[in-house]
Short mmCIF file of C-alpha atoms in Angstrom, two decimals:
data_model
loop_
_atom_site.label_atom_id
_atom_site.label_comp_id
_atom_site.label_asym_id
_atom_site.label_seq_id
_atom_site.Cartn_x
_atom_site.Cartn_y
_atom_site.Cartn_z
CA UNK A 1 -114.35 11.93 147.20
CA UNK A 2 -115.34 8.93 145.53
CA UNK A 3 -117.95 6.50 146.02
CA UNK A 4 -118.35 3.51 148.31
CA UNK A 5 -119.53 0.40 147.29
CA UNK A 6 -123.13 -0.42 148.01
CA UNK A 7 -123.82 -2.90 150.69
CA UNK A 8 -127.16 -4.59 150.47
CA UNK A 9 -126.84 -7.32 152.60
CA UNK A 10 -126.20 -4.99 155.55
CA UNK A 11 -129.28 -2.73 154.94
CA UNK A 12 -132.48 -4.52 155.30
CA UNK A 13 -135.10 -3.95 152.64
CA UNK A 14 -138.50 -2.54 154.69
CA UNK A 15 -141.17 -4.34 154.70
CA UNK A 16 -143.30 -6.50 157.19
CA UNK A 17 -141.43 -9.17 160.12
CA UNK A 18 -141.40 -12.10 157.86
CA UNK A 19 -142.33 -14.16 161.16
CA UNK A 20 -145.93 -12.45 160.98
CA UNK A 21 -145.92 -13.05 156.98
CA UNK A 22 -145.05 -16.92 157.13
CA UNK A 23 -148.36 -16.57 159.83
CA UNK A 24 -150.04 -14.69 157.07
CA UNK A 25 -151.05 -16.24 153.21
CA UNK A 26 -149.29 -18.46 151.00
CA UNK A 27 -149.38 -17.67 147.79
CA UNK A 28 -150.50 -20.99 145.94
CA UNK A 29 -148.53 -21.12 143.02
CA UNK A 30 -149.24 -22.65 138.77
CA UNK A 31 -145.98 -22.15 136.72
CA UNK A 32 -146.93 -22.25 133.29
CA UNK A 33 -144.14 -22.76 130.78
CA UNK A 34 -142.53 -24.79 134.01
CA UNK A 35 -140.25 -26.74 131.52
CA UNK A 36 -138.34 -23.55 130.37
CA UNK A 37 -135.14 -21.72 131.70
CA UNK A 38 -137.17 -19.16 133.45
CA UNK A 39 -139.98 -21.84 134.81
CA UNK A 40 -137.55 -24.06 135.85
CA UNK A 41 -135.55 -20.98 138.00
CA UNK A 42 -138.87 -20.05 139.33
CA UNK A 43 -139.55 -23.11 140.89
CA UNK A 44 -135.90 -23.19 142.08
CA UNK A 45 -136.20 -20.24 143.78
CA UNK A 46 -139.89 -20.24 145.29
CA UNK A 47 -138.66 -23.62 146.73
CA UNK A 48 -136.60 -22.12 149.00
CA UNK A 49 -139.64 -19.52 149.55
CA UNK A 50 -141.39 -19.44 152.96
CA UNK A 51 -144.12 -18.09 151.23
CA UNK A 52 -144.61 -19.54 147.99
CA UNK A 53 -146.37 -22.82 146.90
CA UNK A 54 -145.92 -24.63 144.31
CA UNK A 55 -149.40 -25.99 143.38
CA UNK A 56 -149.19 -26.76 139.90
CA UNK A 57 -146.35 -27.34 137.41
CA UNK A 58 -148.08 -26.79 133.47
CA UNK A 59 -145.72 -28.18 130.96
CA UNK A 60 -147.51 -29.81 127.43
CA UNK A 61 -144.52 -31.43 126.76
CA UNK A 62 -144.20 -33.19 130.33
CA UNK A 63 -147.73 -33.36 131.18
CA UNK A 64 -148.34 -36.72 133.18
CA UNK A 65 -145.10 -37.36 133.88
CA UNK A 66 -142.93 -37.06 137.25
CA UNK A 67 -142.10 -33.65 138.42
CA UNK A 68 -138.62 -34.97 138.80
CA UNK A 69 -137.84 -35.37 134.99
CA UNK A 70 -139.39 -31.84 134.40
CA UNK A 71 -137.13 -30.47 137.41
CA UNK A 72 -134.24 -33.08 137.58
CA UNK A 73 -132.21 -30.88 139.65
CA UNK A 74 -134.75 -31.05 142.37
CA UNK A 75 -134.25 -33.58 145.09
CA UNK A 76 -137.84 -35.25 145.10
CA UNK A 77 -136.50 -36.97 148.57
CA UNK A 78 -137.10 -33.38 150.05
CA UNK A 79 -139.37 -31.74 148.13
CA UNK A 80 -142.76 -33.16 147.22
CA UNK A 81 -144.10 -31.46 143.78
CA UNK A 82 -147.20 -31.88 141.76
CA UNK A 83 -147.50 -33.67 138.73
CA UNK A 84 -147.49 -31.62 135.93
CA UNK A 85 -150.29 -31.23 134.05
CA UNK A 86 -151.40 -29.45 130.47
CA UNK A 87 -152.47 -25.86 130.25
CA UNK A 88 -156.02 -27.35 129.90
CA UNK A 89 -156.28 -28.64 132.83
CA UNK A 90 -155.89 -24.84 134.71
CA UNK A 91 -159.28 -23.65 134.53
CA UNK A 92 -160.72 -26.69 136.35
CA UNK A 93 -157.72 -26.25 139.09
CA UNK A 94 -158.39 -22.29 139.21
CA UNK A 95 -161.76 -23.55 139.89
CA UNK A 96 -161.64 -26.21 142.59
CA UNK A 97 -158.89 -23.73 144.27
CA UNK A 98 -156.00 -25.30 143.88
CA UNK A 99 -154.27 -22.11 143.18
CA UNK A 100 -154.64 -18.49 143.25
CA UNK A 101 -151.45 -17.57 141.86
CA UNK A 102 -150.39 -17.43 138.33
CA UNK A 103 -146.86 -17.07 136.95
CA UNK A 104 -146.54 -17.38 132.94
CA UNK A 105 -143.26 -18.33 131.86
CA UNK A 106 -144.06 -18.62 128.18
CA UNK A 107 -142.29 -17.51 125.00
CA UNK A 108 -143.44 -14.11 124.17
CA UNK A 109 -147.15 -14.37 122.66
CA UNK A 110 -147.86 -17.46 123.64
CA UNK A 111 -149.55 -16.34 127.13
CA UNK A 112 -151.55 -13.36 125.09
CA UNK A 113 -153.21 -16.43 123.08
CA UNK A 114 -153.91 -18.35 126.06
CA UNK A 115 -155.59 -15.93 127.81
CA UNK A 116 -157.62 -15.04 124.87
CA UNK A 117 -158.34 -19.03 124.45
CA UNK A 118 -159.03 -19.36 128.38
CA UNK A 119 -160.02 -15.95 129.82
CA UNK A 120 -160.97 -17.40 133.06
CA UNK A 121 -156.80 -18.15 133.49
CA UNK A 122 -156.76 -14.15 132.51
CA UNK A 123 -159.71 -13.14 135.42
CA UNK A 124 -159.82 -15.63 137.44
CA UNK A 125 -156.28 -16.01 139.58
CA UNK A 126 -155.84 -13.13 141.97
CA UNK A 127 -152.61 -12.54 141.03
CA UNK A 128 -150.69 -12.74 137.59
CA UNK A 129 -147.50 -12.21 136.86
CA UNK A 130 -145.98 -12.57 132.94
CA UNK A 131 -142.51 -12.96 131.94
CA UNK A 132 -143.35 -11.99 128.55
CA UNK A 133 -143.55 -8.63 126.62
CA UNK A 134 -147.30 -9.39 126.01
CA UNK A 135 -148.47 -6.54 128.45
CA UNK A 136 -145.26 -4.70 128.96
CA UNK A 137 -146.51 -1.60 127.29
CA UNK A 138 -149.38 -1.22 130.27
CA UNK A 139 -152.10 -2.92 127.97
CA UNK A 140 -154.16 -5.85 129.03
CA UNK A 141 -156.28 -8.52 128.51
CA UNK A 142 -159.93 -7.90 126.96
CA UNK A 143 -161.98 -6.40 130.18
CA UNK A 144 -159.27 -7.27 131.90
CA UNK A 145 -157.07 -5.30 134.27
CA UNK A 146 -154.08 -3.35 132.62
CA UNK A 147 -150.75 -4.97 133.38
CA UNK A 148 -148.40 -2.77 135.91
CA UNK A 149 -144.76 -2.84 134.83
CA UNK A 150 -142.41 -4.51 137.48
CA UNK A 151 -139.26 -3.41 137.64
CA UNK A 152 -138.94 -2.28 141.44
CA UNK A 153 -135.61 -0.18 141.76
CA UNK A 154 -137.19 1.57 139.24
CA UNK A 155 -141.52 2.27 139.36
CA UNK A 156 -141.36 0.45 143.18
CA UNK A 157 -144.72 2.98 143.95
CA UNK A 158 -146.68 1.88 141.36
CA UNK A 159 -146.73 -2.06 142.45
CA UNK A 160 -149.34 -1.48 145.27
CA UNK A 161 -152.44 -3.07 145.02
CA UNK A 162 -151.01 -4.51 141.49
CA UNK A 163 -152.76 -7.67 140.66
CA UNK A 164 -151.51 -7.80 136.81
CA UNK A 165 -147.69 -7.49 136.92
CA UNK A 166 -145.56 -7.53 133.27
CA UNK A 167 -142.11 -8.19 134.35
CA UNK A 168 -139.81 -6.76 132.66
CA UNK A 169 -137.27 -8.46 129.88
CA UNK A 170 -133.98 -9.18 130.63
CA UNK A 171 -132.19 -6.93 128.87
CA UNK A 172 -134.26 -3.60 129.75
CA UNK A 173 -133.65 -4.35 133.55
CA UNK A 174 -129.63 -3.98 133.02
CA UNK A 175 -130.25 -1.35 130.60
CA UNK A 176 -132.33 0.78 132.78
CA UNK A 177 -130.72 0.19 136.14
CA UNK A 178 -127.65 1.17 134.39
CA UNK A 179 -129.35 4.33 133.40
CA UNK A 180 -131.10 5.20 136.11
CA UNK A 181 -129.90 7.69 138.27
CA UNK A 182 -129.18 9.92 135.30
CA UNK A 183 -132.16 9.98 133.68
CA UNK A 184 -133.75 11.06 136.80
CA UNK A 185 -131.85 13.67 137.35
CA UNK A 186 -131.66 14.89 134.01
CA UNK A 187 -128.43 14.48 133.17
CA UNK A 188 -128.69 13.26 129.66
CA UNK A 189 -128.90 15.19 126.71
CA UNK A 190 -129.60 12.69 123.42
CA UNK A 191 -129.95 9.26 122.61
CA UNK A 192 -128.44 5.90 124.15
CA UNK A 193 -126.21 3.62 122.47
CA UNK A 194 -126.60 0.04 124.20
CA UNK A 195 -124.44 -3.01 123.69
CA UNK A 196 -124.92 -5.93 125.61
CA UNK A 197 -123.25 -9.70 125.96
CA UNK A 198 -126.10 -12.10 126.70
CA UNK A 199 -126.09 -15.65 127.48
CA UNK A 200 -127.63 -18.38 125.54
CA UNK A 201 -129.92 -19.29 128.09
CA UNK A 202 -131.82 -16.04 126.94
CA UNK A 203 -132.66 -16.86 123.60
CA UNK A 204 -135.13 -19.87 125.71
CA UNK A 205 -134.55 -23.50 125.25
CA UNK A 206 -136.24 -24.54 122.11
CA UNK A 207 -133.57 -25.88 120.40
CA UNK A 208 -132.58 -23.90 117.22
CA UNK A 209 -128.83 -24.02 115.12
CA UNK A 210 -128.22 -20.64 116.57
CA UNK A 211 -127.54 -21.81 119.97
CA UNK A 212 -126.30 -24.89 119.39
CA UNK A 213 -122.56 -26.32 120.88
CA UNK A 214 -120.98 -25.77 117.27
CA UNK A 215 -122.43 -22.45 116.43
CA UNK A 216 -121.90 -20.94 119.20
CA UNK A 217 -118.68 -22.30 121.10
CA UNK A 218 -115.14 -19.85 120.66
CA UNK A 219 -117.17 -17.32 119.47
CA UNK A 220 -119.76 -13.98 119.67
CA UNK A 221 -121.76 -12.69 117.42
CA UNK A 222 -124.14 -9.55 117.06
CA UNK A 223 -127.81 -10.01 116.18
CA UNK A 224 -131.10 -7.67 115.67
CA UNK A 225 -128.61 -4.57 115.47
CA UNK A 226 -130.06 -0.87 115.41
CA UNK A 227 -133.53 -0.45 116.12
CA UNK A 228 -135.31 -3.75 115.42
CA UNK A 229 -134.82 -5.48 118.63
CA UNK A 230 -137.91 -6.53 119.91
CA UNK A 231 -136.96 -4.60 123.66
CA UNK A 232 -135.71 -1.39 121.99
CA UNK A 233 -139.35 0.34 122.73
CA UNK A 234 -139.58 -1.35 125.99
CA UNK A 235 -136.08 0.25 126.72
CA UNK A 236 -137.47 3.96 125.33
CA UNK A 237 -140.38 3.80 127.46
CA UNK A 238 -138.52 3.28 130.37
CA UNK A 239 -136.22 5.37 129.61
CA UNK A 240 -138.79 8.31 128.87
CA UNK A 241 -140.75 7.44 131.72
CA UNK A 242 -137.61 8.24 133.93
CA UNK A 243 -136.38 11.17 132.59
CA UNK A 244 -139.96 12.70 131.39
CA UNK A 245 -138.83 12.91 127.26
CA UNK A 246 -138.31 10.92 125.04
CA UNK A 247 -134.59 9.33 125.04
CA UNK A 248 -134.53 7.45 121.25
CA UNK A 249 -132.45 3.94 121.57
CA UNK A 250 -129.90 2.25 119.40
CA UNK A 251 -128.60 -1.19 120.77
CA UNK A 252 -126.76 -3.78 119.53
CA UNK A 253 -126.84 -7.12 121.05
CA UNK A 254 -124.56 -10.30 120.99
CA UNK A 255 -124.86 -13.77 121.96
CA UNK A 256 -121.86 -14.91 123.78
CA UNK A 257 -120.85 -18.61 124.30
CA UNK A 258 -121.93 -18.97 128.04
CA UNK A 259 -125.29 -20.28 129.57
CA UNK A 260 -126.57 -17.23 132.13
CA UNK A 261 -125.75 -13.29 132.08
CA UNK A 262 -125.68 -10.34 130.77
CA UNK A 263 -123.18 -7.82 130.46
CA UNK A 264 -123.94 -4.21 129.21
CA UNK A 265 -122.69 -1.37 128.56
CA UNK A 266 -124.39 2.39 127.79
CA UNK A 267 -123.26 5.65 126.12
CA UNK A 268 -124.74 9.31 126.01
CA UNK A 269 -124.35 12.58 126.44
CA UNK A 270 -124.42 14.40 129.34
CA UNK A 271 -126.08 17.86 129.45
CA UNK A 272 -123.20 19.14 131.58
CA UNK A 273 -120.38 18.42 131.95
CA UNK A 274 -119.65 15.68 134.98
CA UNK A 275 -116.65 14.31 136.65
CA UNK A 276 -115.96 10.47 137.33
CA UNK A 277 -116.25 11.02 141.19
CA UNK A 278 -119.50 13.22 140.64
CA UNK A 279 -121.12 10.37 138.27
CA UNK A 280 -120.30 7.59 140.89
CA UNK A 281 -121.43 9.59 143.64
CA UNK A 282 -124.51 10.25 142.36
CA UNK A 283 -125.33 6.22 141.32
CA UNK A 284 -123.86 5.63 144.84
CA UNK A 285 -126.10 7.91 146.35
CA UNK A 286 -129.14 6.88 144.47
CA UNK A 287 -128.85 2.76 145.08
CA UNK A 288 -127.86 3.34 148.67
CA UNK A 289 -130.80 1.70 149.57
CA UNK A 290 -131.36 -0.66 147.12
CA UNK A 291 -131.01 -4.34 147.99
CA UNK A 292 -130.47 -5.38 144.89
CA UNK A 293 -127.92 -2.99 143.29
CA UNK A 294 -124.43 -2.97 143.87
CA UNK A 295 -122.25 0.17 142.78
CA UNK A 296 -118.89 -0.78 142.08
CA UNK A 297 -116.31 1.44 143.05
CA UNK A 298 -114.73 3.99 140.80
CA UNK A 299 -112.56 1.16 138.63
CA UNK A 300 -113.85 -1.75 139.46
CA UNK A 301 -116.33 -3.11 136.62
CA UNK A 302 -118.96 -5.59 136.50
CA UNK A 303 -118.46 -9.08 135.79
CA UNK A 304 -121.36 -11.96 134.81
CA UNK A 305 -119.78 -14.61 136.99
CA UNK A 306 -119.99 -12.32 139.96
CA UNK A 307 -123.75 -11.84 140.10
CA UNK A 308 -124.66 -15.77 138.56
CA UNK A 309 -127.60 -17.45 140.18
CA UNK A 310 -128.21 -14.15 142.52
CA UNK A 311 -131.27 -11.30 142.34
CA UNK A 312 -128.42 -9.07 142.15
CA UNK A 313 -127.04 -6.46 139.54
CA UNK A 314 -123.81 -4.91 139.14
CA UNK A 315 -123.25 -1.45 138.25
CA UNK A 316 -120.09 0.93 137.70
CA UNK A 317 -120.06 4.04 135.65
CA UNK A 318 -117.73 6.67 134.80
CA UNK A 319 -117.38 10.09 132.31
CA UNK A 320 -115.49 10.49 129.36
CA UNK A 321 -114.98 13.28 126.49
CA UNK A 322 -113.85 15.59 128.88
CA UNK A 323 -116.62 14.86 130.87
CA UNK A 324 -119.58 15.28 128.34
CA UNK A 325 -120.32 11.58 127.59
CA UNK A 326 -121.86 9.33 130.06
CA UNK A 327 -120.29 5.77 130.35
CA UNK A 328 -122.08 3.12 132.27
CA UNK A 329 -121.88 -0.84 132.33
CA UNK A 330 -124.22 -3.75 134.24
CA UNK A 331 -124.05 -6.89 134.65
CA UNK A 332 -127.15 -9.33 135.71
CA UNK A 333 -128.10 -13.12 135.62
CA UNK A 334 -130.29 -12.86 132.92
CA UNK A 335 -132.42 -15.74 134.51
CA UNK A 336 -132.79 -13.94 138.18
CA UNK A 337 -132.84 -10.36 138.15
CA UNK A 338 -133.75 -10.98 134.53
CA UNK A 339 -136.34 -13.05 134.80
CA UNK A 340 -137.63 -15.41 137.80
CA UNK A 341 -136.07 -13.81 140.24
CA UNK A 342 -137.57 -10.09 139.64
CA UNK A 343 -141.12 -12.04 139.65
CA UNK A 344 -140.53 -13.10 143.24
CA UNK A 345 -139.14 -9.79 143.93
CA UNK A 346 -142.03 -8.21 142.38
CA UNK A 347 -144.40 -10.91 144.75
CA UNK A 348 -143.07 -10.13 147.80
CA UNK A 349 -143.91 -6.39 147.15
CA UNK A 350 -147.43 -7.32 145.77
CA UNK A 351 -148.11 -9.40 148.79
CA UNK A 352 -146.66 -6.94 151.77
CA UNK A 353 -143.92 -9.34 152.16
CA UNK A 354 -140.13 -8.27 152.38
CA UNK A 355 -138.99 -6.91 148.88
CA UNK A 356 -135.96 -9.54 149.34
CA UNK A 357 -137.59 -12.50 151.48
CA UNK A 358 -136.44 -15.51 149.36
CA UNK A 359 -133.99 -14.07 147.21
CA UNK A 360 -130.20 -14.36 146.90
CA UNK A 361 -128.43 -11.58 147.10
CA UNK A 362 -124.81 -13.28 146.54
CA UNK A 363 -123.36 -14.39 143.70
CA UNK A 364 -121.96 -17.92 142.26
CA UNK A 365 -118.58 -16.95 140.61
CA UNK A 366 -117.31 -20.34 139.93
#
């Protein structure tokens, strides 16, 4: 037997009529970090949002200036935006009401600082979500709430009645919804060996040599190899969390010469010995349900171009070694499901809405 590929856009993901949510709040919106890849695909996205306001756009650099030369892919003709204004100016906004709301698109840190300088932006909104590793390890802000990790597919149960939401980094979503279905049913028996292609768009947009047209172009290169990348613990926790033990990581990642997407691939071995058919099956089975999860059928693999500018992530696996070692590969847009478009998804569960209201679920190949 072998294993269909998932649907999702014929399987509606439960949740409320989003007639009687559009009735129901908006959720008033500041982007902070707005001028960076993953601000500037939030605001895409909650754009086309029925239930999402933009109500402030926080950008030092472009503070002052038109929205449109923050967001020059926005048609201002259509779409009326606030001017954007310094990270100073939140508290008095959080105060007069112009939003409730907060998504932090910052470099990782930088939003752990600002909260410390400005706890009211840390207490004050009723919602927070941060696209940083500051609180993905469960911590929190001084007296603060602790932060609930957001990856849906994943810890969907433990969202409800979040109001502090880490979202989760780009590569430990591909890594762990490549994983998944094993590791909760127990099927590995050691560590995971990760390797993973990654865009440039992932490394932010500060301009550094690294990234740069020269460096980069007609090439690929590994960096932070073994142990030392900074998601390696936030890929063990997961991990560990699924499977209930510890599952010790190794990954090697490389920067490839194109803008959005990851593609990744993980190895371990099984307990027992499993077939092809039986592994597919059982990822099949376990993502029937998932909007946002496609199982590929037994070979067919994922491609980046397939899931750019979509919510969506690819998966295929397969068995090797007679059987005893686990082989399994994703592919995500390291900007949506990586990033911006996981924070919606994580909203729209937050807020009672549909898990996928807002989000594309197709991808942009070309």
């Amino acid at each position: 037997m072998t294993a269909p590929v998932a649907a999702p856009v014929t399987r509606p993901v439960p949740g409320p009529d989003p007639r009687g949510a559009s009735r129901g709040r908006t959720a008033r919106v500041a982007v902070l970090g707005a001028s960076g890849y993953s601000g500037h695909e939030f605001v895409r996205l909650a754009l086309a949002h029925p239930g999402l306001e933009i109500a402030a756009l926080v950008s030092r650099e472009f503070a002052g200036r038109p929205a449109s030369e923050l967001l020059p892919g926005v048609d201002a003709r259509v779409t009326a935006l606030p001017v954007p204004v310094a990270p100073d100016a939140l508290p008095g906004l959080l105060a007069d009401g112009v939003f409730d709301t907060l998504v932090a698109c910052l470099p990782h840190g930088a939003w752990k600082k600002l909260a410390h300088e400005m706890p009211e932006l840390a207490s004050g909104p009723s919602l927070v979500i941060d696209l940083s590793s500051d609180f993905r390890d469960g911590t929190g802000t001084a007296g603060g709430p602790a932060y609930v990790y957001g990856l849906p597919e994943a810890f969907r149960d433990s969202l409800a009645g979040a109001t502090r939401i880490a979202n989760p980094g780009c590569y430990p979503t591909a890594a762990t919804l490549s994983l998944l279905p094993a590791l909760e049913l127990g099927l590995l028996a050691g560590p995971v060996t990760i390797t993973a292609l990654s865009g440039v768009s992932g490394a932010g947009r500060a301009p550094s040599l690294r990234t740069s047209f020269t460096e980069l172009d007609g090439g690929a290169g590994f960096y932070k190899v073994g142990e030392v990348h900074q998601h390696v613990p936030e890929m063990a926790r997961n991990f560990g969390r699924l499977a209930h033990t510890d599952v010790p990581v190794a990954f090697a990642p490389q920067m490839a010469p194109m803008s959005r997407g990851i593609l990744l691939t993980a190895i371990a071995t099984l307990a027992r010995a499993t077939t092809p058919a039986a592994a597919s099956e059982a990822y099949a089975e376990r993502y029937e349900n998932e909007a946002f999860v496609r199982v590929l059928a037994p070979g067919t693999w994922p491609e980046t171009r397939l899931v750019k500018a979509s919510n969506r992530c690819d998966v295929a696996v397969t068995t090797v070694h007679g059987g005893h070692t686990l082989l399994a590969t994703a592919a995500i847009d390291n900007l949506v499901k990586g990033a911006a478009g996981q924070a919606i998804q994580n909203l729209n569960l937050v807020l009672g809405w549909p898990e996928g209201w807002g989000l594309p679920v197709h991808g942009n190949p070309w």
